[in-house]
mmCIF file of C-alpha atoms in Angstrom:
data_model
loop_
_atom_site.group_PDB
_atom_site.id
_atom_site.type_symbol
_atom_site.label_atom_id
_atom_site.label_comp_id
_atom_site.label_asym_id
_atom_site.label_seq_id
_atom_site.Cartn_x
_atom_site.Cartn_y
_atom_site.Cartn_z
ATOM 1 C CA MET A 1 -7.091 0.514 -16.204
ATOM 2 C CA ARG A 2 -9.558 2.795 -15.010
ATOM 3 C CA ILE A 3 -10.859 0.633 -11.975
ATOM 4 C CA LEU A 4 -13.961 0.978 -10.072
ATOM 5 C CA LEU A 5 -13.241 0.010 -6.177
ATOM 6 C CA ALA A 6 -16.395 -0.728 -3.691
ATOM 7 C CA GLY A 7 -15.148 -1.075 -0.629
ATOM 8 C CA ALA A 8 -12.162 1.140 -0.951
ATOM 9 C CA SER A 9 -12.166 2.581 3.200
ATOM 10 C CA GLY A 10 -11.541 -1.063 4.040
ATOM 11 C CA PHE A 11 -9.074 -2.636 5.569
ATOM 12 C CA LEU A 12 -8.077 -4.127 1.914
ATOM 13 C CA GLY A 13 -9.798 -1.637 0.126
ATOM 14 C CA THR A 14 -8.134 1.787 1.629
ATOM 15 C CA ARG A 15 -4.408 -0.451 0.364
ATOM 16 C CA LEU A 16 -5.264 -1.375 -2.581
ATOM 17 C CA ALA A 17 -6.528 1.424 -3.627
ATOM 18 C CA GLU A 18 -2.920 3.060 -2.547
ATOM 19 C CA ARG A 19 -1.638 0.480 -4.548
ATOM 20 C CA LEU A 20 -3.178 0.866 -7.229
ATOM 21 C CA THR A 21 -2.891 4.731 -7.973
ATOM 22 C CA ALA A 22 0.460 4.189 -6.885
ATOM 23 C CA ASP A 23 0.862 1.787 -10.339
ATOM 24 C CA GLY A 24 -0.577 4.412 -12.443
ATOM 25 C CA HIS A 25 -4.514 3.115 -12.717
ATOM 26 C CA GLN A 26 -6.844 5.223 -12.046
ATOM 27 C CA VAL A 27 -9.553 4.303 -9.301
ATOM 28 C CA SER A 28 -12.999 5.747 -8.629
ATOM 29 C CA ARG A 29 -14.469 4.444 -5.272
ATOM 30 C CA LEU A 30 -18.511 3.697 -4.597
ATOM 31 C CA VAL A 31 -19.531 5.673 -1.556
ATOM 32 C CA ARG A 32 -22.901 5.405 0.054
ATOM 33 C CA ARG A 33 -22.501 8.815 1.329
ATOM 34 C CA GLY A 34 -22.593 12.059 -1.295
ATOM 35 C CA PRO A 35 -18.653 12.518 -3.302
ATOM 36 C CA ARG A 36 -16.548 14.179 -1.688
ATOM 37 C CA GLY A 37 -13.850 14.778 -4.924
ATOM 38 C CA PRO A 38 -13.779 14.062 -8.559
ATOM 39 C CA GLN A 39 -12.712 10.237 -7.903
ATOM 40 C CA GLU A 40 -15.792 9.468 -5.674
ATOM 41 C CA ARG A 41 -19.124 7.818 -6.933
ATOM 42 C CA GLN A 42 -22.289 7.328 -5.022
ATOM 43 C CA TRP A 43 -24.274 4.360 -4.856
ATOM 44 C CA ASP A 44 -26.562 2.725 -2.586
ATOM 45 C CA PRO A 45 -27.010 -0.901 -2.377
ATOM 46 C CA SER A 46 -29.253 -1.848 -0.122
ATOM 47 C CA ALA A 47 -31.527 -0.044 -2.339
ATOM 48 C CA GLY A 48 -29.406 -1.726 -5.418
ATOM 49 C CA GLN A 49 -29.225 1.570 -7.009
ATOM 50 C CA LEU A 50 -26.151 2.777 -9.265
ATOM 51 C CA ASP A 51 -26.204 5.017 -12.065
ATOM 52 C CA PRO A 52 -25.166 2.373 -14.792
ATOM 53 C CA ALA A 53 -23.066 5.435 -16.240
ATOM 54 C CA VAL A 54 -21.005 5.201 -13.336
ATOM 55 C CA VAL A 55 -19.338 1.564 -14.395
ATOM 56 C CA ALA A 56 -19.360 1.709 -18.073
ATOM 57 C CA GLU A 57 -16.621 4.084 -17.540
ATOM 58 C CA ALA A 58 -14.537 0.888 -16.001
ATOM 59 C CA ASP A 59 -12.258 -1.232 -17.497
ATOM 60 C CA ALA A 60 -12.839 -3.703 -14.232
ATOM 61 C CA VAL A 61 -14.445 -3.648 -11.231
ATOM 62 C CA VAL A 62 -13.281 -4.937 -7.469
ATOM 63 C CA ASN A 63 -15.614 -5.410 -5.397
ATOM 64 C CA LEU A 64 -14.369 -5.297 -1.541
ATOM 65 C CA ALA A 65 -17.742 -4.202 0.346
ATOM 66 C CA GLY A 66 -19.043 -5.766 3.375
ATOM 67 C CA ALA A 67 -19.206 -5.686 7.226
ATOM 68 C CA GLY A 68 -16.102 -6.833 9.116
ATOM 69 C CA VAL A 69 -16.401 -10.019 10.399
ATOM 70 C CA GLY A 70 -14.116 -9.508 13.466
ATOM 71 C CA ASP A 71 -15.400 -5.822 14.085
ATOM 72 C CA LYS A 72 -18.060 -6.709 16.923
ATOM 73 C CA ARG A 73 -19.571 -9.703 18.263
ATOM 74 C CA TRP A 74 -21.864 -11.750 16.593
ATOM 75 C CA ASP A 75 -25.319 -11.329 17.091
ATOM 76 C CA ASP A 76 -28.290 -12.217 14.786
ATOM 77 C CA ASP A 77 -28.465 -8.103 13.973
ATOM 78 C CA TYR A 78 -25.097 -8.476 13.205
ATOM 79 C CA ARG A 79 -25.104 -11.845 10.965
ATOM 80 C CA ARG A 80 -27.802 -10.306 8.920
ATOM 81 C CA LEU A 81 -25.382 -7.290 8.518
ATOM 82 C CA ILE A 82 -22.664 -10.141 7.375
ATOM 83 C CA ARG A 83 -24.723 -11.636 5.248
ATOM 84 C CA THR A 84 -26.714 -8.726 2.999
ATOM 85 C CA SER A 85 -23.431 -6.219 3.225
ATOM 86 C CA ARG A 86 -22.200 -8.699 0.614
ATOM 87 C CA VAL A 87 -25.218 -10.272 -1.123
ATOM 88 C CA ASP A 88 -26.810 -6.492 -1.593
ATOM 89 C CA SER A 89 -23.270 -5.070 -2.943
ATOM 90 C CA THR A 90 -22.440 -7.930 -5.543
ATOM 91 C CA THR A 91 -25.756 -7.956 -6.707
ATOM 92 C CA THR A 92 -26.227 -4.483 -7.258
ATOM 93 C CA LEU A 93 -22.707 -4.415 -9.680
ATOM 94 C CA ALA A 94 -23.834 -7.880 -11.229
ATOM 95 C CA VAL A 95 -26.679 -6.438 -12.214
ATOM 96 C CA THR A 96 -25.280 -3.268 -13.404
ATOM 97 C CA ILE A 97 -23.098 -4.212 -15.239
ATOM 98 C CA ALA A 98 -25.254 -7.293 -17.052
ATOM 99 C CA GLY A 99 -27.637 -4.550 -17.726
ATOM 100 C CA LEU A 100 -25.008 -2.538 -19.881
ATOM 101 C CA PRO A 101 -25.134 -3.225 -23.363
ATOM 102 C CA ALA A 102 -21.663 -5.462 -24.441
ATOM 103 C CA ALA A 103 -19.416 -2.909 -25.896
ATOM 104 C CA ASP A 104 -19.921 -1.342 -22.780
ATOM 105 C CA ARG A 105 -19.301 -3.778 -19.978
ATOM 106 C CA PRO A 106 -15.891 -4.250 -17.942
ATOM 107 C CA LYS A 107 -13.977 -6.828 -19.000
ATOM 108 C CA ALA A 108 -13.688 -8.021 -15.644
ATOM 109 C CA LEU A 109 -15.502 -8.207 -12.003
ATOM 110 C CA LEU A 110 -13.089 -9.220 -9.345
ATOM 111 C CA ASN A 111 -15.302 -9.563 -6.455
ATOM 112 C CA ALA A 112 -13.940 -10.615 -2.948
ATOM 113 C CA SER A 113 -15.496 -14.333 -1.293
ATOM 114 C CA ALA A 114 -13.289 -15.828 1.418
ATOM 115 C CA VAL A 115 -12.154 -19.308 2.693
ATOM 116 C CA GLY A 116 -14.759 -19.823 4.702
ATOM 117 C CA TRP A 117 -16.703 -20.841 1.670
ATOM 118 C CA TYR A 118 -14.551 -23.904 2.522
ATOM 119 C CA GLY A 119 -16.429 -24.580 6.553
ATOM 120 C CA ASN A 120 -13.983 -26.586 8.973
ATOM 121 C CA THR A 121 -11.527 -29.370 6.771
ATOM 122 C CA GLY A 122 -10.027 -30.453 9.759
ATOM 123 C CA ASP A 123 -6.534 -31.658 8.350
ATOM 124 C CA ARG A 124 -7.887 -31.856 5.326
ATOM 125 C CA ALA A 125 -6.163 -29.631 2.315
ATOM 126 C CA VAL A 126 -8.657 -28.312 -0.349
ATOM 127 C CA GLU A 127 -7.978 -26.633 -3.384
ATOM 128 C CA GLU A 128 -10.746 -23.739 -5.364
ATOM 129 C CA ASP A 129 -12.740 -27.143 -6.717
ATOM 130 C CA ALA A 130 -13.426 -28.118 -3.529
ATOM 131 C CA PRO A 131 -17.683 -27.538 -2.353
ATOM 132 C CA ALA A 132 -18.458 -25.318 -0.297
ATOM 133 C CA GLY A 133 -18.764 -26.533 3.715
ATOM 134 C CA GLU A 134 -21.183 -26.129 6.055
ATOM 135 C CA GLY A 135 -21.589 -22.914 8.997
ATOM 136 C CA PHE A 136 -22.538 -19.874 9.028
ATOM 137 C CA LEU A 137 -19.806 -18.309 6.468
ATOM 138 C CA ALA A 138 -19.957 -21.000 4.520
ATOM 139 C CA ASP A 139 -23.937 -19.988 3.760
ATOM 140 C CA VAL A 140 -23.007 -16.488 3.630
ATOM 141 C CA CYS A 141 -19.768 -17.211 0.791
ATOM 142 C CA ARG A 142 -21.987 -19.655 -1.149
ATOM 143 C CA VAL A 143 -24.902 -16.736 -1.359
ATOM 144 C CA TRP A 144 -22.385 -14.034 -1.312
ATOM 145 C CA GLU A 145 -20.782 -16.143 -4.898
ATOM 146 C CA ALA A 146 -23.961 -16.901 -6.599
ATOM 147 C CA ALA A 147 -24.397 -13.185 -6.459
ATOM 148 C CA THR A 148 -21.999 -12.885 -9.358
ATOM 149 C CA ARG A 149 -23.746 -14.949 -11.829
ATOM 150 C CA PRO A 150 -25.545 -12.392 -14.060
ATOM 151 C CA ALA A 151 -22.325 -10.281 -14.883
ATOM 152 C CA GLU A 152 -20.541 -13.649 -15.231
ATOM 153 C CA ASP A 153 -23.286 -15.180 -17.075
ATOM 154 C CA ALA A 154 -22.892 -11.497 -19.459
ATOM 155 C CA GLY A 155 -19.821 -12.973 -20.595
ATOM 156 C CA VAL A 156 -17.859 -10.607 -18.272
ATOM 157 C CA ARG A 157 -14.663 -12.363 -16.518
ATOM 158 C CA VAL A 158 -15.344 -13.019 -12.913
ATOM 159 C CA VAL A 159 -13.033 -13.553 -10.645
ATOM 160 C CA ARG A 160 -13.991 -15.130 -6.802
ATOM 161 C CA LEU A 161 -11.589 -13.739 -4.925
ATOM 162 C CA ARG A 162 -11.773 -16.660 -1.615
ATOM 163 C CA THR A 163 -9.642 -14.572 0.654
ATOM 164 C CA GLY A 164 -7.532 -15.976 3.932
ATOM 165 C CA LEU A 165 -6.062 -14.209 6.521
ATOM 166 C CA PRO A 166 -4.044 -10.896 5.349
ATOM 167 C CA LEU A 167 -1.362 -10.219 7.706
ATOM 168 C CA HIS A 168 -0.754 -6.225 8.701
ATOM 169 C CA ARG A 169 -0.025 -5.286 11.644
ATOM 170 C CA ASP A 170 -3.248 -2.298 10.987
ATOM 171 C CA GLY A 171 -5.423 -4.711 11.264
ATOM 172 C CA GLY A 172 -7.072 -8.192 10.526
ATOM 173 C CA LEU A 173 -5.556 -11.154 12.501
ATOM 174 C CA LEU A 174 -2.815 -9.479 13.214
ATOM 175 C CA LYS A 175 -3.753 -6.330 14.991
ATOM 176 C CA PRO A 176 -5.724 -7.705 18.074
ATOM 177 C CA GLN A 177 -3.121 -10.444 18.986
ATOM 178 C CA LEU A 178 -0.119 -7.586 19.275
ATOM 179 C CA LEU A 179 -0.606 -5.727 22.261
ATOM 180 C CA PRO A 180 -1.495 -9.305 24.111
ATOM 181 C CA PHE A 181 1.728 -11.232 22.838
ATOM 182 C CA LYS A 182 4.091 -8.387 23.605
ATOM 183 C CA LEU A 183 2.154 -8.386 27.258
ATOM 184 C CA GLY A 184 2.963 -12.133 27.481
ATOM 185 C CA ILE A 185 -0.456 -13.045 27.975
ATOM 186 C CA ALA A 186 -1.544 -14.562 25.140
ATOM 187 C CA GLY A 187 -1.046 -18.021 23.571
ATOM 188 C CA ARG A 188 -3.026 -20.954 20.873
ATOM 189 C CA LEU A 189 -6.918 -20.825 20.591
ATOM 190 C CA GLY A 190 -8.612 -23.500 21.957
ATOM 191 C CA SER A 191 -6.746 -26.569 20.922
ATOM 192 C CA GLY A 192 -4.297 -24.677 18.695
ATOM 193 C CA ARG A 193 -4.433 -27.679 15.944
ATOM 194 C CA GLN A 194 -6.557 -25.578 13.359
ATOM 195 C CA TRP A 195 -5.121 -24.406 9.894
ATOM 196 C CA LEU A 196 -4.865 -20.916 9.394
ATOM 197 C CA PRO A 197 -4.405 -19.657 5.653
ATOM 198 C CA TRP A 198 -2.582 -16.480 6.257
ATOM 199 C CA ILE A 199 -1.276 -14.515 3.164
ATOM 200 C CA SER A 200 1.120 -11.407 3.805
ATOM 201 C CA MET A 201 -0.362 -8.128 2.563
ATOM 202 C CA ALA A 202 1.980 -8.023 -0.067
ATOM 203 C CA ASP A 203 1.328 -10.857 -1.408
ATOM 204 C CA TRP A 204 -2.349 -10.382 -1.166
ATOM 205 C CA LEU A 205 -1.946 -6.291 -2.782
ATOM 206 C CA ASP A 206 -0.134 -8.321 -5.724
ATOM 207 C CA ALA A 207 -1.815 -11.067 -6.520
ATOM 208 C CA THR A 208 -5.428 -9.004 -6.639
ATOM 209 C CA VAL A 209 -3.158 -6.788 -9.263
ATOM 210 C CA PHE A 210 -1.378 -10.262 -10.786
ATOM 211 C CA LEU A 211 -5.576 -11.510 -10.742
ATOM 212 C CA LEU A 212 -6.520 -8.116 -12.975
ATOM 213 C CA ALA A 213 -4.152 -8.118 -15.295
ATOM 214 C CA ARG A 214 -4.514 -12.285 -16.380
ATOM 215 C CA ASP A 215 -7.571 -12.264 -18.160
ATOM 216 C CA ASP A 216 -7.047 -16.275 -18.680
ATOM 217 C CA ILE A 217 -7.721 -16.736 -14.921
ATOM 218 C CA ALA A 218 -11.738 -16.872 -14.404
ATOM 219 C CA GLY A 219 -13.604 -18.559 -11.221
ATOM 220 C CA PRO A 220 -13.060 -19.151 -8.004
ATOM 221 C CA VAL A 221 -9.186 -18.491 -7.132
ATOM 222 C CA ASN A 222 -8.029 -19.080 -2.614
ATOM 223 C CA VAL A 223 -5.401 -16.097 -1.542
ATOM 224 C CA ALA A 224 -3.474 -17.398 0.612
ATOM 225 C CA GLY A 225 -0.190 -18.212 1.000
ATOM 226 C CA PRO A 226 0.973 -21.865 0.112
ATOM 227 C CA ASN A 227 2.425 -22.841 3.443
ATOM 228 C CA PRO A 228 -0.861 -22.682 5.883
ATOM 229 C CA VAL A 229 0.093 -23.253 9.253
ATOM 230 C CA THR A 230 -1.505 -24.375 12.486
ATOM 231 C CA ASN A 231 -2.768 -21.538 15.491
ATOM 232 C CA ALA A 232 0.062 -23.126 17.523
ATOM 233 C CA GLU A 233 2.690 -23.311 14.718
ATOM 234 C CA PHE A 234 1.235 -18.970 14.110
ATOM 235 C CA THR A 235 1.229 -18.401 18.289
ATOM 236 C CA ARG A 236 4.969 -19.986 18.364
ATOM 237 C CA GLU A 237 5.968 -17.868 15.288
ATOM 238 C CA LEU A 238 4.889 -14.920 16.457
ATOM 239 C CA ALA A 239 5.881 -15.047 20.454
ATOM 240 C CA ARG A 240 9.476 -15.659 18.510
ATOM 241 C CA GLN A 241 9.324 -12.706 16.658
ATOM 242 C CA LEU A 242 7.946 -10.500 19.123
ATOM 243 C CA HIS A 243 10.288 -11.794 21.739
ATOM 244 C CA ARG A 244 7.676 -13.108 24.065
ATOM 245 C CA PRO A 245 6.497 -15.432 25.677
ATOM 246 C CA ALA A 246 3.022 -17.387 24.494
ATOM 247 C CA LEU A 247 2.489 -19.640 27.099
ATOM 248 C CA ILE A 248 -1.356 -18.810 28.221
ATOM 249 C CA PRO A 249 -3.854 -20.897 25.744
ATOM 250 C CA ILE A 250 -6.869 -19.648 25.549
ATOM 251 C CA PRO A 251 -10.101 -22.069 26.151
ATOM 252 C CA ALA A 252 -12.767 -22.478 23.593
ATOM 253 C CA LEU A 253 -15.436 -21.778 26.661
ATOM 254 C CA ALA A 254 -13.395 -17.997 27.243
ATOM 255 C CA LEU A 255 -13.623 -17.335 23.073
ATOM 256 C CA LYS A 256 -17.782 -18.393 22.993
ATOM 257 C CA VAL A 257 -18.081 -16.297 26.123
ATOM 258 C CA ALA A 258 -15.792 -13.135 24.552
ATOM 259 C CA LEU A 259 -17.141 -13.297 20.313
ATOM 260 C CA GLY A 260 -20.294 -14.971 20.829
ATOM 261 C CA GLY A 261 -21.275 -16.748 17.445
ATOM 262 C CA PHE A 262 -17.887 -15.551 15.600
ATOM 263 C CA ALA A 263 -16.085 -18.469 18.133
ATOM 264 C CA HIS A 264 -16.566 -21.084 16.611
ATOM 265 C CA GLU A 265 -15.389 -19.441 13.016
ATOM 266 C CA ALA A 266 -12.130 -18.967 15.191
ATOM 267 C CA LEU A 267 -12.122 -22.250 16.127
ATOM 268 C CA THR A 268 -12.523 -23.586 12.696
ATOM 269 C CA SER A 269 -9.684 -25.350 11.110
ATOM 270 C CA THR A 270 -9.299 -24.526 7.210
ATOM 271 C CA ARG A 271 -6.309 -25.965 5.213
ATOM 272 C CA VAL A 272 -6.647 -23.432 1.938
ATOM 273 C CA LEU A 273 -4.426 -24.594 -0.702
ATOM 274 C CA PRO A 274 -3.546 -22.083 -3.906
ATOM 275 C CA SER A 275 -3.628 -23.646 -6.569
ATOM 276 C CA VAL A 276 -4.794 -21.608 -8.648
ATOM 277 C CA LEU A 277 -2.093 -18.894 -8.033
ATOM 278 C CA THR A 278 0.380 -21.709 -8.097
ATOM 279 C CA ARG A 279 -0.690 -23.058 -11.361
ATOM 280 C CA ALA A 280 -0.164 -19.144 -12.956
ATOM 281 C CA ALA A 281 3.441 -18.871 -11.463
ATOM 282 C CA TYR A 282 2.522 -16.126 -8.756
ATOM 283 C CA PRO A 283 6.055 -15.511 -7.830
ATOM 284 C CA TYR A 284 5.012 -15.070 -3.950
ATOM 285 C CA HIS A 285 7.319 -12.535 -1.645
ATOM 286 C CA HIS A 286 6.369 -14.384 1.619
ATOM 287 C CA PRO A 287 5.667 -18.028 1.068
ATOM 288 C CA THR A 288 6.790 -18.895 4.816
ATOM 289 C CA LEU A 289 4.956 -17.300 7.268
ATOM 290 C CA PRO A 290 8.443 -16.505 9.228
ATOM 291 C CA ALA A 291 9.191 -14.402 6.211
#
């Protein structure tokens, strides 16, 4: 397939581009700077600028663009960036797709979203049909997903990737925890009772490739493992794998001082089940956290 990829330089996008290329697909990367090679195409999502001919070349579009949620301490400016970087990129792609003649439109748009859609679910398990919750990330996900509608209304298959917490030593949830755990100065966050909808990086990549190929699947898809765990369970398992103790819980107040507004999200409990992938018989490599 000819795949147009936005967000190709990010934590997930870098690995997805490598995987798709290794599988024999032709990947064109959208970049904001000037192109540095034949596989790069320039765009300016904040201004809504994208050459329709670039989109018409693609069989499918994958949009992972957006400022990293855990990259910086949240203040008002960074909150705005988290929202606008997602909505602007999605709107630009969806509107450009919809504006093409039907014969030139990509067959699919796989657009990033997040399990933050559900807000705080406590101990209640939720599937894709659950409504949006409350809170900043839930509000972001609501407008983020709504921005895909022009493409959907134009008849393009749209998959909204409600991604959980991908586990990989080089980024995401795992990387910042490795050093303190190895030093034995880490532990659960707050009460530890909050649920974490984790997924291995191998499964996130395979599930995305799976969804690209499955033209019978559209709408929201929880891209998460089938067995979520609590933060306390995650902490115990990570400590076991690293052969280190995890005896020092991090109080909620300390998180709020260190992380600002992001602390609330770090303490949020989101018990998500991937019902669409389960019904589609997606074969998980790592269905459990120890695996």
